[in-house]
mmCIF file of C-alpha atoms and ligand atoms in Angstrom:
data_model
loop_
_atom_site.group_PDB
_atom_site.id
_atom_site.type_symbol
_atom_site.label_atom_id
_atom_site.label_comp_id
_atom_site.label_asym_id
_atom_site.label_seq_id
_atom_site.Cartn_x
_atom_site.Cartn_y
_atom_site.Cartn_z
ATOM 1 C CA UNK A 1 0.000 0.000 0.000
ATOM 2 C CA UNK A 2 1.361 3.676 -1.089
ATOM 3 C CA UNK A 3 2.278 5.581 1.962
ATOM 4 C CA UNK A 4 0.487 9.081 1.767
ATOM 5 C CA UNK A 5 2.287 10.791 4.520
ATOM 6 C CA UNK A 6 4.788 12.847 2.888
ATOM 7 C CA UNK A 7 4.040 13.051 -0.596
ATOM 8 C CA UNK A 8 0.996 15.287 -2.162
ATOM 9 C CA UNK A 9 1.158 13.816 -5.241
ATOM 10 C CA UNK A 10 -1.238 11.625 -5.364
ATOM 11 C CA UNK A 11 -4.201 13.842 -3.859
ATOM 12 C CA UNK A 12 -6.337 15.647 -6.289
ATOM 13 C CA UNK A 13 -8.804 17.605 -5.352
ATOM 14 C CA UNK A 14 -12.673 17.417 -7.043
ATOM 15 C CA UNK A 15 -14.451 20.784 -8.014
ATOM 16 C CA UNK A 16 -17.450 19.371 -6.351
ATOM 17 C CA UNK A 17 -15.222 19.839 -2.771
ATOM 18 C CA UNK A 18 -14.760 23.628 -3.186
ATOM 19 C CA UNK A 19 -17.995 24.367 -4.950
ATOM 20 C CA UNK A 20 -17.534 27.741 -4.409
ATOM 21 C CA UNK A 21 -14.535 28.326 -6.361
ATOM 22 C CA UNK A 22 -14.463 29.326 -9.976
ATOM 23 C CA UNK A 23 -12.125 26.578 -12.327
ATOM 24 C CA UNK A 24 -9.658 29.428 -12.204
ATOM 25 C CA UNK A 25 -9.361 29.906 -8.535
ATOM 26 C CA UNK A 26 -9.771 26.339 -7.696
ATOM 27 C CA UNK A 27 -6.166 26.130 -10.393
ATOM 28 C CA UNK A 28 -4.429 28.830 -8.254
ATOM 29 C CA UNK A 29 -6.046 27.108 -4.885
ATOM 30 C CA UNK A 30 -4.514 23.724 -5.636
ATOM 31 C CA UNK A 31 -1.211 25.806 -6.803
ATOM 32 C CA UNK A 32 -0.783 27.230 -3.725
ATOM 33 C CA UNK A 33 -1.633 24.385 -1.414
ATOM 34 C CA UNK A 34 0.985 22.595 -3.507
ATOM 35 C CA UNK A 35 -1.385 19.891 -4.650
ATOM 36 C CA UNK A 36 -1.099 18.998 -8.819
ATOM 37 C CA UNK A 37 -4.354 16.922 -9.373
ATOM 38 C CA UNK A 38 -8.048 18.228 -10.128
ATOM 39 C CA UNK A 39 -11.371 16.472 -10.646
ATOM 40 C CA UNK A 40 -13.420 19.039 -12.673
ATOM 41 C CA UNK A 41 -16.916 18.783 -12.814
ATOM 42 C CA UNK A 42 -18.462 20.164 -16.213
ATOM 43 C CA UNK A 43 -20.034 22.834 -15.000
ATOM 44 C CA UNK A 44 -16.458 25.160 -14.188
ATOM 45 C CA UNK A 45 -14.914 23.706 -17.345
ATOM 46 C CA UNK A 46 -17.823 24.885 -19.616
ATOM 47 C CA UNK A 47 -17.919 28.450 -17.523
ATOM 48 C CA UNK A 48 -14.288 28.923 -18.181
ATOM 49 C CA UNK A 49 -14.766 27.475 -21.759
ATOM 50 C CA UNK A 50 -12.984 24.485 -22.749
ATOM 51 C CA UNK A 51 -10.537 25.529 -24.565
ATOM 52 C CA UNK A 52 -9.435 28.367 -22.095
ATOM 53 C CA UNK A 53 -9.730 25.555 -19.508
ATOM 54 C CA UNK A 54 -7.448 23.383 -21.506
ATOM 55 C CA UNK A 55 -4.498 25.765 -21.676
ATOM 56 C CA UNK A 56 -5.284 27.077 -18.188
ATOM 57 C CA UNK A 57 -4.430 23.728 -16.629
ATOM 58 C CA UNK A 58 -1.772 22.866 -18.748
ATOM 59 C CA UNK A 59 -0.006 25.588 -18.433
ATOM 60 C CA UNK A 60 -0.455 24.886 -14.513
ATOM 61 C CA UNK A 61 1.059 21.264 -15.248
ATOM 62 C CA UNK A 62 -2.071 20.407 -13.130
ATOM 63 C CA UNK A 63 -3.236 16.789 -13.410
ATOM 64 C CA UNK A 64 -6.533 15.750 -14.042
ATOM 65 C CA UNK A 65 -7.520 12.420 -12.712
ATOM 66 C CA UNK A 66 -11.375 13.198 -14.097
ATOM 67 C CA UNK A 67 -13.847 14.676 -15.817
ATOM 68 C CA UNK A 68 -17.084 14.735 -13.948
ATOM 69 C CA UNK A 69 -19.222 14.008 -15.412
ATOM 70 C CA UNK A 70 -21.321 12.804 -18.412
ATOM 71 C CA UNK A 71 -23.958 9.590 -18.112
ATOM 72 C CA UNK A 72 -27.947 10.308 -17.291
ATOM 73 C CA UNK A 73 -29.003 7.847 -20.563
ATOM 74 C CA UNK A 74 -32.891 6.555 -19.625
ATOM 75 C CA UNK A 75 -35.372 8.208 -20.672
ATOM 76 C CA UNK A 76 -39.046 8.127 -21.905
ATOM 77 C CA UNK A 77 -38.326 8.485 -25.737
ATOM 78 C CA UNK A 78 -36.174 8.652 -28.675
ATOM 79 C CA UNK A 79 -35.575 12.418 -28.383
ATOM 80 C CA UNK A 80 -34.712 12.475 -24.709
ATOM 81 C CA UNK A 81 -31.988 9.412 -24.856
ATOM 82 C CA UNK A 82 -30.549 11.013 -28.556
ATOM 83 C CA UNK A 83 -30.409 14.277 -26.340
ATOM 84 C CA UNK A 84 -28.259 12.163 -23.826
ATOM 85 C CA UNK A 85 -26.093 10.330 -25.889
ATOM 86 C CA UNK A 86 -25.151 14.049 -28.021
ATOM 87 C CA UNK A 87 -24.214 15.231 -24.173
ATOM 88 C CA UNK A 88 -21.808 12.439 -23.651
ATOM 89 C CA UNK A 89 -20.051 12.809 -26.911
ATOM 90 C CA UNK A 90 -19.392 16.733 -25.871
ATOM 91 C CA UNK A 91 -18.263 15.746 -22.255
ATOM 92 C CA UNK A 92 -16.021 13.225 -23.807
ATOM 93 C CA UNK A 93 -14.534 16.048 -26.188
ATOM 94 C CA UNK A 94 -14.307 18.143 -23.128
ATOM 95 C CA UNK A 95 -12.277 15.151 -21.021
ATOM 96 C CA UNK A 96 -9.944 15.321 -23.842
ATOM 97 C CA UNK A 97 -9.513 18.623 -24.447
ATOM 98 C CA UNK A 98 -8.542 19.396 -20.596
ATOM 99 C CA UNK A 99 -6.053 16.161 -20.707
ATOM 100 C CA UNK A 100 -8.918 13.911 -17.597
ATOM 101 C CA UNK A 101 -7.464 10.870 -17.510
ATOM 102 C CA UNK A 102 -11.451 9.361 -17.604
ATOM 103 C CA UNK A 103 -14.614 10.708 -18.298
ATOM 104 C CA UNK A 104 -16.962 9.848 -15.235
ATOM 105 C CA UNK A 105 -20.998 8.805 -15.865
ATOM 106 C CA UNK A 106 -23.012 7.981 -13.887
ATOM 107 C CA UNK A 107 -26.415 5.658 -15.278
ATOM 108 C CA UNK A 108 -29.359 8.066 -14.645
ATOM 109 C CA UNK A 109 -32.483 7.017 -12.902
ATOM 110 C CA UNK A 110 -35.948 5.977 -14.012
ATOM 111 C CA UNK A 111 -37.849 8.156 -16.418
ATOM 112 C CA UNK A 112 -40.311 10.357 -15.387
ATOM 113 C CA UNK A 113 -43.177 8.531 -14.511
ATOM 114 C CA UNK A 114 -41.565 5.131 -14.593
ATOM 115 C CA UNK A 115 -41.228 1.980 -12.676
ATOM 116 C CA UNK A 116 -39.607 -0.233 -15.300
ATOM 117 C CA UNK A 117 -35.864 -0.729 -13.263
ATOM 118 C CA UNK A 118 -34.953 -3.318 -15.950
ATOM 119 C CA UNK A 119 -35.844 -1.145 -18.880
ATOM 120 C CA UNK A 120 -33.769 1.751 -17.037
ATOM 121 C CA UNK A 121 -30.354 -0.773 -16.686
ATOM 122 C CA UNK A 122 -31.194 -1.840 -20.402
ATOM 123 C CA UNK A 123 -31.036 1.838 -21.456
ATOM 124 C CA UNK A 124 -27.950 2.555 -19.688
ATOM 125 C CA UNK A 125 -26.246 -0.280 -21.585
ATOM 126 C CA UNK A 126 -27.530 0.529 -24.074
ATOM 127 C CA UNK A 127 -26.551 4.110 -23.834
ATOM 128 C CA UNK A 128 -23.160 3.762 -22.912
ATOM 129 C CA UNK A 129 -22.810 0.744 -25.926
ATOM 130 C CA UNK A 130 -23.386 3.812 -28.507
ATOM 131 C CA UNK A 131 -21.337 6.274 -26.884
ATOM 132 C CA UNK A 132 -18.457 3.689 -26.699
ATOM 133 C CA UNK A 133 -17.101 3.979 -30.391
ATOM 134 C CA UNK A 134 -16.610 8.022 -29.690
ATOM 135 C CA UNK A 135 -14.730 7.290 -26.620
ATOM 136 C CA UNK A 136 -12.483 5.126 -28.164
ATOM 137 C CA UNK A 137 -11.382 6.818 -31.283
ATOM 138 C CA UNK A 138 -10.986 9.805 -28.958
ATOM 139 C CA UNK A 139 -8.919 7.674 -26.357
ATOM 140 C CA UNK A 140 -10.718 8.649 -23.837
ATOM 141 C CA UNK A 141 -11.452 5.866 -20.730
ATOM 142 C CA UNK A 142 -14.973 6.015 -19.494
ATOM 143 C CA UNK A 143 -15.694 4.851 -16.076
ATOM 144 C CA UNK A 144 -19.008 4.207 -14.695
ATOM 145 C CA UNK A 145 -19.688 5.119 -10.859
ATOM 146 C CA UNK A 146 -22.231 2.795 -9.433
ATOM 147 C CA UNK A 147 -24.140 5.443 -6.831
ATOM 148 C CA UNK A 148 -25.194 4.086 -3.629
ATOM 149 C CA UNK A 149 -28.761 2.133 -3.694
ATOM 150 C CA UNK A 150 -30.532 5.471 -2.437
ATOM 151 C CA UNK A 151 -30.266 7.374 -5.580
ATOM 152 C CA UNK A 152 -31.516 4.382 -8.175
ATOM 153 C CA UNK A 153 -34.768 5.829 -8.518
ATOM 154 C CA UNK A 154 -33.426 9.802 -9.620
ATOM 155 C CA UNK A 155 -29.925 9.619 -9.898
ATOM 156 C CA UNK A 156 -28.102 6.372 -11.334
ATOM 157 C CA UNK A 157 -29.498 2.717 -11.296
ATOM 158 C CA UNK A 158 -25.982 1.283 -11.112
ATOM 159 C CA UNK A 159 -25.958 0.683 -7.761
ATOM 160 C CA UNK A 160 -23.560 -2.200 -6.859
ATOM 161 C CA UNK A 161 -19.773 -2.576 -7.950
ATOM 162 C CA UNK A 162 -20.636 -6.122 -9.238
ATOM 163 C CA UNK A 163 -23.343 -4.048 -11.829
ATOM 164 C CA UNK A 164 -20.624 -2.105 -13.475
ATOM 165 C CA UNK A 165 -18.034 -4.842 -13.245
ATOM 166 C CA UNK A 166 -20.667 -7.115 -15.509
ATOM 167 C CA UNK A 167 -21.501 -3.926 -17.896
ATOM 168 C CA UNK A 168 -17.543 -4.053 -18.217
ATOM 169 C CA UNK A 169 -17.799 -7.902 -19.108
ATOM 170 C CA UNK A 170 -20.220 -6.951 -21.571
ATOM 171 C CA UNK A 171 -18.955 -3.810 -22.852
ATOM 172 C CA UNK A 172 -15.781 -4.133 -23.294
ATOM 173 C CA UNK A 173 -12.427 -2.203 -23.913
ATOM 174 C CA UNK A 174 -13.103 1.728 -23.053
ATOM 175 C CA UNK A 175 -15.238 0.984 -20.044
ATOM 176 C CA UNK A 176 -13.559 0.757 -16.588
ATOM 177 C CA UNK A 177 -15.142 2.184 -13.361
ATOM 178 C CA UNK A 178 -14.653 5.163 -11.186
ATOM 179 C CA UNK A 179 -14.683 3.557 -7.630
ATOM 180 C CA UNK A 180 -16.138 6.110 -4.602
ATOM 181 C CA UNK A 181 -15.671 4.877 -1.107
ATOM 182 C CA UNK A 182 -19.152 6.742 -0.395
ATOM 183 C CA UNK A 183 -21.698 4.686 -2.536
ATOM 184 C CA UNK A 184 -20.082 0.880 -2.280
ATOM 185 C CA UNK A 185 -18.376 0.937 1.437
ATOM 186 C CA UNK A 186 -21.521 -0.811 2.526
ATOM 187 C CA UNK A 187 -21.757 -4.006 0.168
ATOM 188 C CA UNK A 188 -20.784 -7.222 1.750
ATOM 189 C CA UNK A 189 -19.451 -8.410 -1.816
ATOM 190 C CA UNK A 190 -17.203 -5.251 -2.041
ATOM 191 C CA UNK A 191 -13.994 -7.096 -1.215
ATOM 192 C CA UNK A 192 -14.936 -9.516 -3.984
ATOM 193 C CA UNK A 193 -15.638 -7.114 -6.535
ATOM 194 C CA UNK A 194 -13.103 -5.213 -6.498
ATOM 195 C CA UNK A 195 -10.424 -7.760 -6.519
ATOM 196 C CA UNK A 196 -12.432 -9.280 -9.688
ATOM 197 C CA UNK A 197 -12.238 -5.070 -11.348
ATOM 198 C CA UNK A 198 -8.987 -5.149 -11.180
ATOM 199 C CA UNK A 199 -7.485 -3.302 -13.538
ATOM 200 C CA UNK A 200 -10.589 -1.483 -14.482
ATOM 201 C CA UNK A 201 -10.326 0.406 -11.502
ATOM 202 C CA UNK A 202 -9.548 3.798 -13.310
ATOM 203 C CA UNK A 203 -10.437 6.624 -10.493
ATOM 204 C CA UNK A 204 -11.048 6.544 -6.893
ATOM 205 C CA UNK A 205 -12.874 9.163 -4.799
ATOM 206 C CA UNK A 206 -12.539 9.686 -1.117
ATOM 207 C CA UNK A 207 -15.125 10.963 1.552
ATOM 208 C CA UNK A 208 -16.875 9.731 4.189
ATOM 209 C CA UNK A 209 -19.978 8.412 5.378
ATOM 210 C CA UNK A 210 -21.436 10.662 8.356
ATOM 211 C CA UNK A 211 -24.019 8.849 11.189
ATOM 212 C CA UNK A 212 -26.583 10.208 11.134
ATOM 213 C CA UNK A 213 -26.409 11.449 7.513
ATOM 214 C CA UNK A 214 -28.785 14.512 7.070
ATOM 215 C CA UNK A 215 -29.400 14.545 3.038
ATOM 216 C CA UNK A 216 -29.191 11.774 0.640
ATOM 217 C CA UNK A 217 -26.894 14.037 -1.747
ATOM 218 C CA UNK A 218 -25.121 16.947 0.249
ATOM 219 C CA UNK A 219 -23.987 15.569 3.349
ATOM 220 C CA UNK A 220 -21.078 14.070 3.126
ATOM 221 C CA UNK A 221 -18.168 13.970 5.171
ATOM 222 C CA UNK A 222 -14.818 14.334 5.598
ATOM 223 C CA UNK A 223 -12.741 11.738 5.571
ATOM 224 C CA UNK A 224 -11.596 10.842 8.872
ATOM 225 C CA UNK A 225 -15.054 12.283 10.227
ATOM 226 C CA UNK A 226 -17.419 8.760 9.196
ATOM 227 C CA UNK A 227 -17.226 5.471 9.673
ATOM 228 C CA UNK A 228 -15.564 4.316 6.459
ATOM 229 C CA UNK A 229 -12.265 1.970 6.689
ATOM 230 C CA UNK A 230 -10.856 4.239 4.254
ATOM 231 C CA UNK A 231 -7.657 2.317 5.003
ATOM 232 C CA UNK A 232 -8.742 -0.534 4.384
ATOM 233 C CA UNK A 233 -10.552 0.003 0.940
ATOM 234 C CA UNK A 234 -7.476 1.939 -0.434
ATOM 235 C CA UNK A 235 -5.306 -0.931 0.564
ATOM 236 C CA UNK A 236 -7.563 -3.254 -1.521
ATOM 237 C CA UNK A 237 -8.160 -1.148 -4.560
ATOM 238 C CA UNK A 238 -4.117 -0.894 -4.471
ATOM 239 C CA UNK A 239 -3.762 -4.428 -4.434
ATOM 240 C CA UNK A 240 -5.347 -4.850 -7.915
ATOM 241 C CA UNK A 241 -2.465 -2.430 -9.555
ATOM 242 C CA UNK A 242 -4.231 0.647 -9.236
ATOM 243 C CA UNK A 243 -1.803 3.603 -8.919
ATOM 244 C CA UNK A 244 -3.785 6.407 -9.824
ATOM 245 C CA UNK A 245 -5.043 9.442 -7.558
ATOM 246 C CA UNK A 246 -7.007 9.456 -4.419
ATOM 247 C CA UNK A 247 -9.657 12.023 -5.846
ATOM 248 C CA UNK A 248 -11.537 14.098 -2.629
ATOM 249 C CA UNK A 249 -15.182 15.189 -3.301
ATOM 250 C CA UNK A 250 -17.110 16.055 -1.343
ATOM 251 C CA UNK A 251 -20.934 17.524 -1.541
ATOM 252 C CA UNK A 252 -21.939 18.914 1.898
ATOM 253 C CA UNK A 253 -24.492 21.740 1.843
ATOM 254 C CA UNK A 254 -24.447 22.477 5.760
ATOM 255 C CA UNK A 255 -20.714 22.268 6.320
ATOM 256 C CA UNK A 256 -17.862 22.129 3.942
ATOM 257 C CA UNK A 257 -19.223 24.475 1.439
ATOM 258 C CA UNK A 258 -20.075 27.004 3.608
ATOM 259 C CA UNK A 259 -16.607 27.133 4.850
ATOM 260 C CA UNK A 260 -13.430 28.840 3.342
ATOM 261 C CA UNK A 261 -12.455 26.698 0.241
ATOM 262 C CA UNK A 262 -8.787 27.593 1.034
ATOM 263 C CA UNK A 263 -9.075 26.445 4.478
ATOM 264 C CA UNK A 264 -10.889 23.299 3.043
ATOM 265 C CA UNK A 265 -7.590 22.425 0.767
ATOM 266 C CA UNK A 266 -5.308 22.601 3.916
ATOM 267 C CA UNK A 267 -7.905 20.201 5.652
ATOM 268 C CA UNK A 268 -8.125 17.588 3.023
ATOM 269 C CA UNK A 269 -4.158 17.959 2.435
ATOM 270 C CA UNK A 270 -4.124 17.044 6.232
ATOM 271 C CA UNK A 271 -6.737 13.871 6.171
ATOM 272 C CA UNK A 272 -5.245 12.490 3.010
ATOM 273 C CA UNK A 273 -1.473 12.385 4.642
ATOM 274 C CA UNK A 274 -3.176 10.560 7.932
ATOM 275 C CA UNK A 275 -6.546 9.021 6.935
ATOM 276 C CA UNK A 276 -7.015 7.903 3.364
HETATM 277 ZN ZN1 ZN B 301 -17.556 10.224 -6.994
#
């Protein structure tokens, strides 16, 4: 297992952690804080414009270990799932064009108005199936994020590490996952599945799981502050090769956003050296 202690390289910091922060301060944040990985999420990319964002992170020699992220494919017709597969093909252009090292998606829920589950996991293969070729002839990974069971109904219906590990069996080269200690530290089978991912294992985000937990999507915590083996889960995701960046994000409406992102950095610099 890679000892943390001393060395920041390996920490990169997701947008979604410092939600305040603009793609261009969250560049000069990480800069000063001497950390040299970001997880974007679309949303500062596309305000800084992604070509802009490109150069701006180059020319930081910034890392990216993501792109957050494309995904969302059920819905109730033609148009709406043509819609989502267009979206994808931009957010992979957008992966490449800052240098992510993956393009994260998550499934997408049930349509509106739905209670077919199976139609919704068909659609999401489906989905990612046709958005596949693009990603490869671009070179750029994809890695689904199977979201804890909570948000299947709204969110993504990929729920379980062993789901994404068979829509990699059945998918194929270009598909790997994006493993996040908050939706799978619960599963019994986790130890399993992710020695049977192996080397699909392509990103891996760090939080924690906060009792009691206050909101399904914006309370998570810090790590250190849950009851996640954090240890414990790196040390097994390390074991199948991976050697790629331990990627904070956090979403935490009462506490962490409403604090000062700069003091957040020095925090997570702090908890990644002596907890993840
Ligand atoms: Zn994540």
């Amino acid at each position: 297992m890679r000892d943390l202690s001393h060395d920041l390289g390996l920490l990169a910091i997701n947008s979604a952690t410092v939600k305040a922060w603009s793609l261009e301060q969250l560049v000069e944040g990480c800069a000063r804080a001497g950390i040299s990985a970001i997880a974007p999420w679309r949303d500062i990319v596309q305000a800084h414009g992604i070509d802009k964002a490109g150069k701006l992170i180059r020319d930081a020699r910034l890392d990216v270990s993501c792109l957050c992220r494309g995904g969302m494919f059920p819905a109730s017709d033609e148009a709406g799932r043509h819609a989502a597969l267009d979206d994808n093909k931009r957010a992979v252009d957008e992966a490449v064009a800052i240098g992510a090292r993956c393009l994260v998606l998550i499934a997408g829920g049930l349509p509106k108005g739905s209670k077919d589950l199976a139609g919704a996991h068909a659609q999401v293969r489906d989905g990612i199936a046709a958005l596949l070729p693009h990603a490869r002839a671009a070179n750029m990974p994809l890695a689904i994020e199977p979201l804890h069971p909570m948000t299947a109904a709204d969110r993504a219906c990929v729920n379980t590490l062993a789901h994404a590990n068979d829509l990699c069996d059945e998918l194929g080269q270009g598909l790997g996952i994006a493993l996040d200690v908050y939706h799978v530290w619960w599963d019994p089978d986790l130890p399993r599945q992710i020695a049977r991912a192996g080397k699909r294992i392509i990103t891996y985000h760090v939080c924690d799981w906060l009792v009691p937990t206050r909101d399904l999507v914006f309370d998570r915590g810090m790590p250190g502050d849950g009851v996640i083996d954090l240890r414990a889960i790196r040390a097994m995701v390390e074991a199948t090769g991976y050697a790629g960046h331990c990627d904070v994000e956090i979403f935490s409406a009462q506490d962490w956003w409403k604090r000062d992102p700069a003091e957040v950095l020095q925090i997570c610099v702090e908890r990644h050296q002596s907890v993840v």
